[in-house]
Amino acid sequence: MKNYIKYMALSAVLLTACEAELDNPIEDGGVYTIGEADFSNYIAVGNSLTSGYADGALYISGQQNSFPKILAGQFALAGGGEFTQPLVDDNTGGLLAGGTQIQPNRFVLALDADGNPEPVRLEGTATTDITNVLSGPFNNMGVPGAKSFHLVAPGYGNIAGVATGASNPYFVRFASATDATVIRDAAAQNPTFFSLWIGNNDILSFATSGGTGVDQTGNLDPSTYGANDITDPNVFASVYNSEIQALTASATGGVVFNIPDVTSIPFFTTVPFNAIPLDATTAAGVNQAYAQYNGALALYATAGVITTEERDARTINFQEGQNAVVIEDETLTTLPNPAGGTLPNIRQATAADLLLLTTSSKLGTLADPGNPSSVIGVGVALGDADVLIPEEQTLIATAQASYNATIQGLAQANGLAFVDSRAILNQLADTGISFDAGTLTSTFATGGAFSLDGVHPTPRGYAYLANQAIDAINTTYGSTIPKVNIGSYGTVNISN
Amino acid sequence: MKRVLVTSLFLLASAITFAGGYRVGLQGQRALAMGHTGVAYVNSAELAFFNPAGLVFLENKINASAGGFGVFSSVAWQNEGTGQYAQTDSPMSTPFYLYGSYALNENLSLGLAVYTPYGSTVEWPTDWAGSHLVNNIELAAIFIQPLVSFKISDKFSVGGGPIFVTGNVNFNRNANRFLTDLEGNRSNVTIDDSGVTNWGYSVGAMFKVTEDFTLGANYRSEIILDSKDGTATFANFPNDSGAPITVGTTTIPSNGTTGFTASLPLPAELTVGGSYSKDKWVVNFDYTRTFWDVYEDLDIVFSNGQESINPRNYKNSSIYKVGFGYSASERIMLRAGYYFDESPVRSGYFAPETPRNDSNGFTAGLSYVISDSFAIDASFLYVRFKEINESYDYVDDGSSFGGAYKSSAFVPGIGLTYKL
């Protein structure tokens, strides 16, 4: 019987020792190497793309799938520490300031009356109030809306400036003080590794405003810029360099991202220039309504007031089938109207014009509900704020090329990992990127890469960017951080 | 005696029998302690399972065996390509058995057997990397079988009886690799059914070649459990409308409860073997063939129009078993054994709800005779699996789920043998 007791005791010992264990468990560390980098304190600096913003809002599950959060999850396999984020209070999105909503709720995909999916703002009450300041610091210092020079602007997190646009409601939530700057709050955490993706809004706000802002190239004082202006490339280079210096003061390494083309973003590529279907009768009727305008143009061309090219570009002609949208173009010659006043500066769009995603809900509707001939895009032109015309695109591309040269040059000079997000987004837009359950593309709502605001990625899109960052980091620093499986990350959210 | 016991524990580790798939080979303390052999071993009422033909050769008029096991199993998984890892936290499962035989006369015995040869309890962390295949599963089936054992001659007997099976299943997994509701909770489906019944049978034959040497064969039929009356619960889908919605090529079912149908085969098994006794020693050899090829797929068809098609494509597999017994004293019988258990899972079909590769089972145990009628039986099984890199390549989105798996199981058991 004594032996029997001994047997039972042995059994108990074996029981506790018999958990299955792999030969080389990832959990115990040691599978992945860090190379020359030190991921123990990773700080992410940037704009909405760093914060995890998606679907036109910042909400918790979006933040949990931010590219820095995904990166940090992989860094954690090689000595990376905890990664904190200034999480908002809900998955509704939207911001309140003292109880008043100042940022709208997120978009979700809902079925309309005919069963077709369309993006709508999620109903519900936003609960994140910016007067509730979080106690930081946070590893994720992404501030939606921030431009390059905002990161070094004292008071960008001062709630007093939110109403006038002098400060940023998202930074208000976690700025260390009212006169804090984003970059100082980041550098004060002594990052061992950082990411910096900034400069997108320096052109993007101009682009999403339909080019209604001003190209400030030549103006070196950003405090005089309007919200939708293009930042001077020298201002960009100067502040970008100072941000890199602030972060590399403590960091062993970092990863930087360049600025993608606006033409790779569904916000600018989804609505076609010829979005107007007409039958022959309606087309003839519309042409009749534009006969006077067309006749005046012909007269001015004959008289040499405008070129024949401008006449041809401006002559309105609708046919049976798909027709180009009528748009306002402020670069056209202002002409007196023989009937009094001036002729409208309008023409039909071409494939070179980019119609903003926001026009999809108004094209074809009546500007004046009582007037059946006021169809927007036909009888009533889309406004300047609805379209990026080629001249505006050129301004954007010129500034962007200069920013990108700065980013890549400073990355090289400082030995930083560089992510060519411009090339990545172009590839998504052109051919898509295949993964283990399909192809990720830029197609709005269904392509998988972009969220329902048409500008910001989905979790799967962010995961793909994180993987590209991991590739760049491993190449630059000789580390072996593993990539994530993007098929495990979600796309657009449906609500029904 | 003490030295012998400790040595056997360390050298042979100890044993429990786990067969591949969801077969749980734990049908008697004495058999398990000897490598789960017993098709030709005339010793106790455990024959009711291993070979009912042998019941008529038992010396006593009334024989009974009862017992249970605590199965402690765990599986570790990792994927070095992505850095993901997980480990099961499965609760102890408790297979049991109850056998009895009664000799009507010298040539005819009747018997009854209740046992649990199939089951699976696997609990992965909720929302783990493979949650689109399984979060947790619990399968159990109880076999109830009246038996008759008939001696044709002094050397030859046959036996068998109909089997009534009642089973239950509870299975939860996520809808796919990413779908959530608006709060970020993963969309998932739970199927639940109990009291799924069907009938089968087993038959056996035994041949006493000499006084010391016996041969046996036993066949247990395939039994298909068709689940028709269970419930399927869809939860955390971004659809509360009560009807499925279709967006592009994706159909999203509504949250709520619906019905489902599914079939789970409990495969047929053929065992042949021999037993040799000499002086204080017994040696058993058994070979078992399990006809797993019946398990082609696990298809769940939901009443709301959704379906889940999961190819399994199992292959028939073998178990090679050997066991030893030694009468250490009047009261103590020591046992030890070993078996090699082939996995029925083909490469590329390695799904984490039954992550079984080939295994080696080491068994040991003893019987302690308390009185003329009663003995206590104890056994221990340790199942050793090799680490294996495997994948399931038939996920419905076209992807593959795999990595390195390592399983382990150990099973202490205790039981009682009665004879009169």
mmCIF file with all atom_site columns, C-alpha atoms in Angstrom, chain B residues 275-355:
data_model
loop_
_atom_site.group_PDB
_atom_site.id
_atom_site.type_symbol
_atom_site.label_atom_id
_atom_site.label_alt_id
_atom_site.label_comp_id
_atom_site.label_asym_id
_atom_site.label_entity_id
_atom_site.label_seq_id
_atom_site.pdbx_PDB_ins_code
_atom_site.Cartn_x
_atom_site.Cartn_y
_atom_site.Cartn_z
_atom_site.occupancy
_atom_site.B_iso_or_equiv
_atom_site.pdbx_formal_charge
_atom_site.auth_seq_id
_atom_site.auth_comp_id
_atom_site.auth_asym_id
_atom_site.auth_atom_id
_atom_site.pdbx_PDB_model_num
ATOM 1  C CA . SER B 1 275 ? -2.353  -13.407 -25.266 1.00 0.00 ? 275 SER B CA 1
ATOM 2  C CA . TYR B 1 276 ? 0.259   -15.670 -23.767 1.00 0.00 ? 276 TYR B CA 1
ATOM 3  C CA . SER B 1 277 ? 0.487   -16.585 -20.103 1.00 0.00 ? 277 SER B CA 1
ATOM 4  C CA . LYS B 1 278 ? 3.358   -18.366 -18.417 1.00 0.00 ? 278 LYS B CA 1
ATOM 5  C CA . ASP B 1 279 ? 4.041   -18.676 -14.692 1.00 0.00 ? 279 ASP B CA 1
ATOM 6  C CA . LYS B 1 280 ? 3.645   -15.188 -13.271 1.00 0.00 ? 280 LYS B CA 1
ATOM 7  C CA . TRP B 1 281 ? 3.747   -13.459 -16.625 1.00 0.00 ? 281 TRP B CA 1
ATOM 8  C CA . VAL B 1 282 ? 1.227   -12.388 -19.268 1.00 0.00 ? 282 VAL B CA 1
ATOM 9  C CA . VAL B 1 283 ? 2.040   -10.894 -22.651 1.00 0.00 ? 283 VAL B CA 1
ATOM 10 C CA . ASN B 1 284 ? -0.610  -9.429  -24.967 1.00 0.00 ? 284 ASN B CA 1
ATOM 11 C CA . PHE B 1 285 ? -0.306  -8.306  -28.557 1.00 0.00 ? 285 PHE B CA 1
ATOM 12 C CA . ASP B 1 286 ? -3.172  -6.442  -30.242 1.00 0.00 ? 286 ASP B CA 1
ATOM 13 C CA . TYR B 1 287 ? -3.507  -4.880  -33.624 1.00 0.00 ? 287 TYR B CA 1
ATOM 14 C CA . THR B 1 288 ? -6.370  -2.485  -34.283 1.00 0.00 ? 288 THR B CA 1
ATOM 15 C CA . ARG B 1 289 ? -7.496  -1.131  -37.605 1.00 0.00 ? 289 ARG B CA 1
ATOM 16 C CA . THR B 1 290 ? -9.840  1.854   -37.433 1.00 0.00 ? 290 THR B CA 1
ATOM 17 C CA . PHE B 1 291 ? -11.862 2.579   -40.552 1.00 0.00 ? 291 PHE B CA 1
ATOM 18 C CA . TRP B 1 292 ? -11.594 6.340   -40.456 1.00 0.00 ? 292 TRP B CA 1
ATOM 19 C CA . ASP B 1 293 ? -12.116 6.775   -44.195 1.00 0.00 ? 293 ASP B CA 1
ATOM 20 C CA . VAL B 1 294 ? -15.808 7.196   -43.439 1.00 0.00 ? 294 VAL B CA 1
ATOM 21 C CA . TYR B 1 295 ? -14.966 10.663  -42.077 1.00 0.00 ? 295 TYR B CA 1
ATOM 22 C CA . GLU B 1 296 ? -14.829 12.510  -45.372 1.00 0.00 ? 296 GLU B CA 1
ATOM 23 C CA . ASP B 1 297 ? -16.078 15.886  -44.258 1.00 0.00 ? 297 ASP B CA 1
ATOM 24 C CA . LEU B 1 298 ? -17.750 17.754  -41.486 1.00 0.00 ? 298 LEU B CA 1
ATOM 25 C CA . ASP B 1 299 ? -20.599 19.576  -43.184 1.00 0.00 ? 299 ASP B CA 1
ATOM 26 C CA . ILE B 1 300 ? -22.897 21.748  -41.154 1.00 0.00 ? 300 ILE B CA 1
ATOM 27 C CA . VAL B 1 301 ? -26.001 22.976  -42.941 1.00 0.00 ? 301 VAL B CA 1
ATOM 28 C CA . PHE B 1 302 ? -27.874 25.695  -41.100 1.00 0.00 ? 302 PHE B CA 1
ATOM 29 C CA . SER B 1 303 ? -31.596 26.314  -41.349 1.00 0.00 ? 303 SER B CA 1
ATOM 30 C CA . ASN B 1 304 ? -30.928 29.967  -42.223 1.00 0.00 ? 304 ASN B CA 1
ATOM 31 C CA . GLY B 1 305 ? -29.353 28.983  -45.539 1.00 0.00 ? 305 GLY B CA 1
ATOM 32 C CA . GLN B 1 306 ? -25.748 29.186  -44.379 1.00 0.00 ? 306 GLN B CA 1
ATOM 33 C CA . GLU B 1 307 ? -23.525 26.167  -44.604 1.00 0.00 ? 307 GLU B CA 1
ATOM 34 C CA . SER B 1 308 ? -20.093 25.212  -43.481 1.00 0.00 ? 308 SER B CA 1
ATOM 35 C CA . ILE B 1 309 ? -18.242 22.650  -45.580 1.00 0.00 ? 309 ILE B CA 1
ATOM 36 C CA . ASN B 1 310 ? -15.129 21.235  -43.977 1.00 0.00 ? 310 ASN B CA 1
ATOM 37 C CA . PRO B 1 311 ? -13.241 18.466  -45.796 1.00 0.00 ? 311 PRO B CA 1
ATOM 38 C CA . ARG B 1 312 ? -11.610 15.973  -43.453 1.00 0.00 ? 312 ARG B CA 1
ATOM 39 C CA . ASN B 1 313 ? -10.636 13.122  -45.771 1.00 0.00 ? 313 ASN B CA 1
ATOM 40 C CA . TYR B 1 314 ? -9.404  10.867  -42.960 1.00 0.00 ? 314 TYR B CA 1
ATOM 41 C CA . LYS B 1 315 ? -7.604  7.650   -43.816 1.00 0.00 ? 315 LYS B CA 1
ATOM 42 C CA . ASN B 1 316 ? -7.833  4.253   -42.183 1.00 0.00 ? 316 ASN B CA 1
ATOM 43 C CA . SER B 1 317 ? -5.254  3.873   -39.466 1.00 0.00 ? 317 SER B CA 1
ATOM 44 C CA . SER B 1 318 ? -3.637  1.241   -37.316 1.00 0.00 ? 318 SER B CA 1
ATOM 45 C CA . ILE B 1 319 ? -2.689  0.899   -33.682 1.00 0.00 ? 319 ILE B CA 1
ATOM 46 C CA . TYR B 1 320 ? 0.031   -1.562  -32.635 1.00 0.00 ? 320 TYR B CA 1
ATOM 47 C CA . LYS B 1 321 ? -0.160  -2.518  -29.011 1.00 0.00 ? 321 LYS B CA 1
ATOM 48 C CA . VAL B 1 322 ? 1.796   -4.651  -26.560 1.00 0.00 ? 322 VAL B CA 1
ATOM 49 C CA . GLY B 1 323 ? 1.235   -5.224  -22.884 1.00 0.00 ? 323 GLY B CA 1
ATOM 50 C CA . PHE B 1 324 ? 2.822   -7.118  -20.023 1.00 0.00 ? 324 PHE B CA 1
ATOM 51 C CA . GLY B 1 325 ? 1.483   -8.333  -16.732 1.00 0.00 ? 325 GLY B CA 1
ATOM 52 C CA . TYR B 1 326 ? 3.395   -9.691  -13.749 1.00 0.00 ? 326 TYR B CA 1
ATOM 53 C CA . SER B 1 327 ? 1.949   -11.253 -10.609 1.00 0.00 ? 327 SER B CA 1
ATOM 54 C CA . ALA B 1 328 ? 4.200   -9.739  -7.990  1.00 0.00 ? 328 ALA B CA 1
ATOM 55 C CA . SER B 1 329 ? 2.362   -11.359 -5.137  1.00 0.00 ? 329 SER B CA 1
ATOM 56 C CA . GLU B 1 330 ? -0.918  -12.962 -4.196  1.00 0.00 ? 330 GLU B CA 1
ATOM 57 C CA . ARG B 1 331 ? -2.480  -9.543  -4.009  1.00 0.00 ? 331 ARG B CA 1
ATOM 58 C CA . ILE B 1 332 ? -0.599  -7.457  -6.527  1.00 0.00 ? 332 ILE B CA 1
ATOM 59 C CA . MET B 1 333 ? -0.529  -7.630  -10.287 1.00 0.00 ? 333 MET B CA 1
ATOM 60 C CA . LEU B 1 334 ? 1.761   -5.156  -12.050 1.00 0.00 ? 334 LEU B CA 1
ATOM 61 C CA . ARG B 1 335 ? 1.130   -4.134  -15.632 1.00 0.00 ? 335 ARG B CA 1
ATOM 62 C CA . ALA B 1 336 ? 2.894   -2.095  -18.282 1.00 0.00 ? 336 ALA B CA 1
ATOM 63 C CA . GLY B 1 337 ? 2.510   -1.536  -21.984 1.00 0.00 ? 337 GLY B CA 1
ATOM 64 C CA . TYR B 1 338 ? 3.137   0.427   -25.063 1.00 0.00 ? 338 TYR B CA 1
ATOM 65 C CA . TYR B 1 339 ? 1.298   1.250   -28.251 1.00 0.00 ? 339 TYR B CA 1
ATOM 66 C CA . PHE B 1 340 ? 1.971   3.115   -31.436 1.00 0.00 ? 340 PHE B CA 1
ATOM 67 C CA . ASP B 1 341 ? -1.045  4.964   -32.724 1.00 0.00 ? 341 ASP B CA 1
ATOM 68 C CA . GLU B 1 342 ? -1.151  6.123   -36.330 1.00 0.00 ? 342 GLU B CA 1
ATOM 69 C CA . SER B 1 343 ? -2.969  9.352   -36.999 1.00 0.00 ? 343 SER B CA 1
ATOM 70 C CA . PRO B 1 344 ? -5.878  9.137   -39.439 1.00 0.00 ? 344 PRO B CA 1
ATOM 71 C CA . VAL B 1 345 ? -5.286  12.759  -40.432 1.00 0.00 ? 345 VAL B CA 1
ATOM 72 C CA . ARG B 1 346 ? -3.703  13.312  -43.821 1.00 0.00 ? 346 ARG B CA 1
ATOM 73 C CA . SER B 1 347 ? -1.133  16.013  -44.385 1.00 0.00 ? 347 SER B CA 1
ATOM 74 C CA . GLY B 1 348 ? -2.873  19.271  -45.303 1.00 0.00 ? 348 GLY B CA 1
ATOM 75 C CA . TYR B 1 349 ? -6.003  18.284  -43.334 1.00 0.00 ? 349 TYR B CA 1
ATOM 76 C CA . PHE B 1 350 ? -4.576  18.951  -39.916 1.00 0.00 ? 350 PHE B CA 1
ATOM 77 C CA . ALA B 1 351 ? -7.391  20.878  -38.236 1.00 0.00 ? 351 ALA B CA 1
ATOM 78 C CA . PRO B 1 352 ? -6.966  22.236  -34.728 1.00 0.00 ? 352 PRO B CA 1
ATOM 79 C CA . GLU B 1 353 ? -10.208 20.726  -33.400 1.00 0.00 ? 353 GLU B CA 1
ATOM 80 C CA . THR B 1 354 ? -8.583  17.269  -33.460 1.00 0.00 ? 354 THR B CA 1
ATOM 81 C CA . PRO B 1 355 ? -4.873  18.031  -33.709 1.00 0.00 ? 355 PRO B CA 1
#
